[in-house]
Amino acid sequence: MTFTGQHLIDGAWSGADTGRAEAEVEGLSVAQATEAEIDAVARAARRDFRAVAATPASTRVALLDAIAEEIDARGDAITATGVAETGLPEARVVGERGRTTGQLRMFAELIRDPGYLGNRHDPALPDRQPLPRPDLKLTKHPLGPVVVFGASNFPLAFSTAGGDTASALAAGCPVIVKGHPAHPGTTELVAQAIAAAVVRVGMPPATFQMVHGAAPAVGAGLVTHPEVAAVGFTGSLGAGRALFDLCAARPVPIPFYGELGSINPVFCLPAALAARAEAIGQGWVASLTMGAGQFCTNPGVILGIAGPDFDRMAAAAAEALAGAGAQTMLTPRICEAYGAGVAALRDRLEVLGETGPVAEGRAGRPIAFRTDGASFLVTPELHHEVFGAAGIVVACADADQMLAVAEALEGQLTATLQLDMPDDTQIAQRLMPVLTERAGRILCNGFPTGVEVAPAMMHGGPYPASTDSRATSVGTMAIDRWLRPVCYQSVPDALLGT
């Protein structure tokens, strides 16, 4: 389990020593995928696609379980490497490792039951008048080779063996992972675990492949290769939109499932503020600062109606922020971008309690700002995510202005209502239709950080939160992204393998 910085191509580790580049982690260098290597992984994945797609569900169950076991067997090394590369606390990485293996086993359990395919059968009605009905059978088939882009903020659960990879393998699609330069060592150790599982189960060698490459040309080359059938992405709006546009501009466009983040607004309704303003302010800061604010569900904006109760909430938030220290961020580059984003907010807004230097080296300190609803409405720049623990407290003039702010929001992963029933019922009922249009997940009396991995979870939302509001990257419904429905009309069972 030594780090080589090489690619995994068609079952073999390779990558020239020339052309290597420094990773975002100091002291590590990785091979940079060439055009020839990108072509090789894509062609190998296409070559093995039909064999992978034809494997019985029981074999794919065995593969997913084997990957989880191989990750567990390398657990200490993966954890130590993940902590060293990302600066995340050991407990967080251990928990995320458990989530990763849990996802793999969840999809293994899902495909044990063929119901995941959504099979439908309309038997023939030869005597129906005025016209007979033919026999119709519908099932779903794997799309083809899938490219997965690892995320910087989840080096395990949204990376090499994360939800995109697990769901695509469960569906029967070969996977090509584009490793993230922020954690190349973690990427490679997990790729070694998957490669061992592929051999152990006897799957084709190109069932899983991985390439390194920080240059934009590597990602572009993968998503535009004609043998690639779909893409899964978790990352920034800018990078995601660029790749999405490349997928759409191909001679044969392909689906791009991008999760691009959001500001995840929290709406504090009057009765809730009257009853527990301080607790709401403290809870918001705890969620805002979790993981140095580097979650895609980070609640970047909290809103309420101006008045004494709102001021109590804001004061409690300011006090909590004053006691929150700096945290190590994922990379120096991410911390630098956080500092730039905070500086732009500082030029526009009042600081809600000064907290000292915000970004130094790799350490990010949380900060919040205050504005009013009218200013928020006319300043679109405030509606954009700052990746890190930076938040905005918005004092709305009244319920109508709060509703106007909700209407003005872009698509979100989440929206939260802090409410006390029945007193907040009327305003909540006005907000719910708007938030249902704007967000993929709506919470009441909680905070959005922490995404339960469960069948009913929706982790996606209207653009720009994600590129397809019908798709989720968390939960069992994620498998539907990699499956294509096919109807068979009057086709003999012998041709269907039934």
XYZ file of C-alpha atoms in Angstrom, residues 80-434:
355
model
C -4.039 8.226 8.192
C -3.535 9.306 4.594
C -6.894 11.095 4.453
C -6.126 13.041 7.631
C -2.664 14.013 6.402
C -3.906 15.180 3.011
C -7.117 17.010 3.917
C -6.512 18.308 7.435
C -9.824 16.783 8.482
C -9.974 15.377 12.032
C -9.407 11.638 12.383
C -12.908 11.064 13.754
C -14.418 12.746 10.700
C -12.374 10.611 8.282
C -13.189 7.419 10.194
C -16.873 8.320 10.090
C -16.695 9.099 6.400
C -14.952 5.803 5.743
C -17.859 4.050 7.441
C -20.306 6.006 5.341
C -18.417 4.965 2.207
C -18.503 1.259 2.981
C -22.095 1.637 4.130
C -23.062 3.087 0.740
C -21.398 0.205 -1.056
C -23.296 -2.311 1.045
C -26.521 -0.339 0.643
C -26.355 -0.623 -3.139
C -25.418 -4.302 -2.840
C -28.580 -4.826 -0.814
C -30.631 -2.778 -3.293
C -29.773 -4.878 -6.333
C -30.441 -8.192 -4.569
C -34.082 -7.426 -5.384
C -34.752 -6.987 -9.134
C -37.392 -4.422 -8.222
C -34.722 -1.716 -8.541
C -35.104 -2.074 -12.329
C -38.743 -0.949 -12.215
C -39.832 -3.761 -14.513
C -43.298 -3.435 -16.059
C -45.328 -5.884 -18.128
C -48.481 -5.200 -20.134
C -49.616 -8.612 -21.458
C -50.876 -8.876 -24.995
C -54.605 -8.345 -25.561
C -55.143 -9.926 -29.002
C -58.927 -9.628 -28.812
C -59.036 -5.980 -27.747
C -61.227 -3.767 -29.915
C -60.874 -1.743 -32.008
C -57.177 -2.785 -32.102
C -55.263 -5.533 -30.306
C -52.518 -4.646 -27.818
C -49.084 -6.203 -28.271
C -47.117 -7.721 -25.402
C -45.000 -4.974 -23.773
C -42.158 -5.522 -21.320
C -40.102 -2.648 -19.894
C -36.850 -2.899 -17.983
C -33.713 -0.799 -17.494
C -30.201 -1.357 -18.819
C -26.822 0.170 -17.911
C -25.935 3.314 -19.858
C -22.282 2.546 -20.536
C -18.892 3.701 -19.201
C -19.262 6.367 -16.502
C -16.674 9.004 -15.558
C -16.717 10.067 -11.894
C -15.003 13.218 -10.608
C -13.932 13.023 -6.976
C -14.862 15.889 -4.643
C -12.332 17.869 -2.596
C -14.418 18.035 0.592
C -15.306 14.341 0.889
C -12.141 12.345 0.095
C -14.001 9.058 0.626
C -17.803 9.315 0.486
C -17.883 11.492 -2.662
C -14.659 10.318 -4.212
C -13.020 7.157 -5.548
C -15.442 4.641 -4.010
C -18.154 7.166 -3.190
C -21.824 7.186 -4.013
C -21.384 7.840 -7.746
C -18.970 4.935 -8.132
C -21.019 2.595 -5.949
C -24.290 3.311 -7.746
C -22.726 3.077 -11.224
C -21.065 -0.266 -10.453
C -24.327 -1.516 -8.971
C -26.085 -0.536 -12.201
C -23.561 -2.511 -14.268
C -21.519 0.364 -15.679
C -17.704 0.406 -15.833
C -16.339 3.385 -13.890
C -13.408 5.688 -14.657
C -12.511 7.891 -11.680
C -10.715 11.169 -12.264
C -8.774 11.494 -9.006
C -8.868 14.775 -7.115
C -5.458 16.488 -6.750
C -6.307 17.503 -3.175
C -6.070 13.903 -1.948
C -4.131 11.756 -4.443
C -2.809 9.367 -1.796
C -6.272 8.627 -0.451
C -7.488 8.239 -4.025
C -4.814 5.685 -4.825
C -5.252 3.624 -1.644
C -8.976 3.322 -2.261
C -8.363 2.550 -5.931
C -6.034 -0.251 -4.809
C -8.876 -1.624 -2.676
C -11.308 -1.550 -5.606
C -8.756 -3.115 -7.947
C -8.210 -5.952 -5.465
C -11.955 -6.528 -5.253
C -12.308 -6.608 -9.052
C -9.656 -9.335 -9.261
C -11.084 -11.219 -6.291
C -14.583 -11.387 -7.777
C -13.330 -12.086 -11.297
C -14.775 -9.012 -12.996
C -13.312 -7.688 -16.281
C -10.154 -5.572 -15.761
C -11.709 -2.309 -16.958
C -14.651 -2.580 -14.547
C -12.894 0.148 -12.558
C -10.093 2.484 -13.647
C -8.554 5.654 -12.219
C -6.443 8.446 -13.687
C -4.755 11.462 -12.130
C -4.572 14.895 -13.696
C -4.913 18.426 -12.399
C -5.018 20.072 -15.826
C -8.475 20.998 -17.160
C -7.587 19.133 -20.346
C -7.736 15.823 -18.464
C -11.325 16.335 -17.348
C -12.295 17.716 -20.737
C -10.701 14.781 -22.506
C -12.617 12.291 -20.394
C -16.080 13.837 -20.761
C -15.718 14.412 -24.497
C -14.408 10.948 -25.332
C -16.965 9.245 -27.592
C -16.843 5.999 -25.579
C -17.967 7.706 -22.348
C -21.720 7.486 -21.761
C -22.347 9.584 -18.611
C -20.590 11.717 -15.995
C -20.953 12.165 -12.242
C -19.476 15.314 -10.705
C -19.349 17.004 -7.298
C -17.577 20.343 -7.156
C -17.707 24.022 -7.961
C -20.242 25.744 -10.182
C -17.566 27.051 -12.537
C -15.831 23.732 -13.166
C -19.107 21.819 -13.238
C -20.725 24.159 -15.720
C -17.694 23.990 -18.025
C -17.830 20.185 -18.079
C -21.630 20.196 -18.437
C -21.330 22.428 -21.510
C -18.740 20.079 -23.016
C -21.081 17.113 -22.521
C -23.953 19.000 -24.147
C -21.800 20.133 -27.088
C -20.632 16.637 -28.047
C -21.839 15.273 -31.398
C -23.770 12.778 -29.246
C -24.588 14.613 -25.992
C -24.435 12.621 -22.762
C -25.978 13.153 -19.321
C -23.874 15.131 -16.848
C -24.997 14.738 -13.256
C -23.321 17.591 -11.438
C -23.842 18.586 -7.815
C -22.588 22.160 -7.651
C -23.428 23.423 -4.151
C -25.733 26.153 -2.837
C -26.242 28.636 0.017
C -28.928 26.508 1.745
C -31.067 29.286 3.282
C -32.547 29.004 6.774
C -35.879 30.835 7.261
C -36.607 31.737 10.898
C -40.337 32.278 11.431
C -41.677 34.649 14.115
C -42.989 32.225 16.746
C -39.830 30.131 16.555
C -37.654 33.216 17.039
C -39.767 34.386 19.960
C -39.439 31.011 21.664
C -35.802 30.098 20.982
C -33.876 32.866 19.255
C -30.622 32.150 21.077
C -30.746 28.427 20.408
C -31.379 29.056 16.708
C -28.429 31.449 16.461
C -26.117 29.029 18.229
C -27.350 26.084 16.164
C -26.829 27.992 12.939
C -23.216 28.797 13.821
C -22.564 25.169 14.805
C -23.829 24.075 11.391
C -22.085 26.915 9.541
C -18.695 26.086 11.050
C -18.948 22.282 10.844
C -16.011 20.931 8.867
C -14.652 24.478 8.421
C -17.800 25.271 6.437
C -16.710 22.971 3.624
C -19.973 21.073 3.190
C -22.174 21.496 0.130
C -25.108 21.792 2.564
C -23.459 24.564 4.597
C -26.226 27.038 5.641
C -24.725 30.218 4.247
C -27.762 32.472 4.774
C -30.186 32.826 7.696
C -33.256 35.051 7.416
C -35.958 36.387 9.713
C -38.222 39.375 10.266
C -36.427 42.354 11.827
C -37.181 43.039 15.466
C -36.028 42.255 19.021
C -36.302 38.489 18.578
C -34.281 38.562 15.374
C -31.672 40.729 17.110
C -31.408 38.170 19.929
C -30.758 35.446 17.369
C -28.116 37.552 15.615
C -26.424 38.416 18.914
C -26.296 34.748 19.915
C -24.783 33.916 16.531
C -22.167 36.654 16.926
C -21.247 35.371 20.395
C -20.933 31.815 19.105
C -18.744 32.982 16.232
C -16.463 34.850 18.632
C -15.793 31.581 20.431
C -15.172 29.595 17.262
C -11.538 29.152 16.331
C -9.817 28.774 12.992
C -9.901 25.360 11.357
C -7.577 23.708 8.882
C -9.113 23.834 5.420
C -8.718 21.200 2.729
C -5.918 22.911 0.815
C -4.077 26.253 0.888
C -5.717 27.095 -2.446
C -9.204 26.568 -1.021
C -8.319 28.698 2.007
C -7.030 31.448 -0.272
C -10.289 31.386 -2.254
C -12.236 31.547 1.014
C -10.285 34.632 2.055
C -11.006 36.294 -1.292
C -14.721 35.503 -0.996
C -14.853 36.946 2.516
C -13.008 40.089 1.391
C -15.641 40.655 -1.299
C -18.424 40.357 1.283
C -16.586 42.665 3.665
C -16.585 45.371 0.982
C -20.382 45.243 0.844
C -21.703 44.263 4.256
C -21.537 44.943 7.980
C -19.533 42.336 9.874
C -21.553 40.514 12.525
C -18.847 40.465 15.175
C -15.203 40.778 14.145
C -13.247 37.528 14.392
C -9.711 38.516 13.432
C -7.780 37.357 10.337
C -10.035 35.087 8.303
C -7.593 33.119 6.126
C -3.955 32.488 6.961
C -2.022 29.739 5.215
C -4.415 26.824 5.427
C -6.402 28.019 8.462
C -9.853 29.509 7.913
C -11.688 31.427 10.627
C -15.512 31.701 10.522
C -17.212 35.016 9.959
C -20.731 36.317 9.392
C -22.201 39.500 7.948
C -25.498 41.314 8.357
C -27.725 42.957 5.791
C -31.383 43.751 5.213
C -33.843 42.059 2.933
C -34.053 44.945 0.474
C -30.274 44.973 -0.052
C -30.148 41.199 -0.386
C -32.820 41.291 -3.072
C -30.951 43.763 -5.269
C -27.467 42.263 -4.808
C -27.230 38.978 -6.730
C -23.616 38.507 -5.625
C -24.893 37.748 -2.115
C -26.814 34.752 -3.453
C -23.624 32.888 -4.391
C -21.785 30.372 -2.223
C -18.533 31.229 -0.467
C -16.922 27.849 0.147
C -16.081 27.975 3.831
C -17.575 29.132 7.120
C -18.889 32.505 5.937
C -22.553 33.341 6.509
C -24.991 36.183 6.012
C -27.752 37.187 8.437
C -30.630 38.849 6.582
C -33.204 41.000 8.411
C -36.399 41.160 6.350
C -38.881 44.006 6.814
C -41.899 41.700 7.014
C -43.293 38.351 5.896
C -43.896 39.648 2.373
C -40.254 40.570 1.965
C -39.161 37.187 3.309
C -41.354 35.572 0.673
C -39.840 37.852 -1.978
C -36.356 36.726 -0.957
C -37.426 33.094 -1.285
C -38.807 33.816 -4.756
C -35.518 35.477 -5.768
C -33.305 32.566 -4.770
C -31.637 30.293 -7.293
C -31.965 26.526 -7.050
C -30.785 25.054 -3.749
C -29.818 21.682 -2.362
C -31.731 22.474 0.827
C -34.016 25.021 2.453
C -34.799 25.064 6.170
C -37.742 26.382 8.163
C -37.287 27.160 11.839
C -40.900 27.230 12.984
C -43.221 26.642 15.923
C -46.611 25.237 15.086
C -49.387 26.242 15.030
C -48.410 29.921 15.346
C -46.111 29.876 12.298
C -48.504 27.873 10.134
C -49.730 30.720 7.932
C -46.344 32.072 6.881
C -44.940 28.558 6.519
C -47.797 27.648 4.188
C -46.933 30.650 2.030
C -43.262 29.694 1.892
C -43.655 25.974 1.231
C -44.729 26.133 -2.450
C -41.831 28.469 -3.242
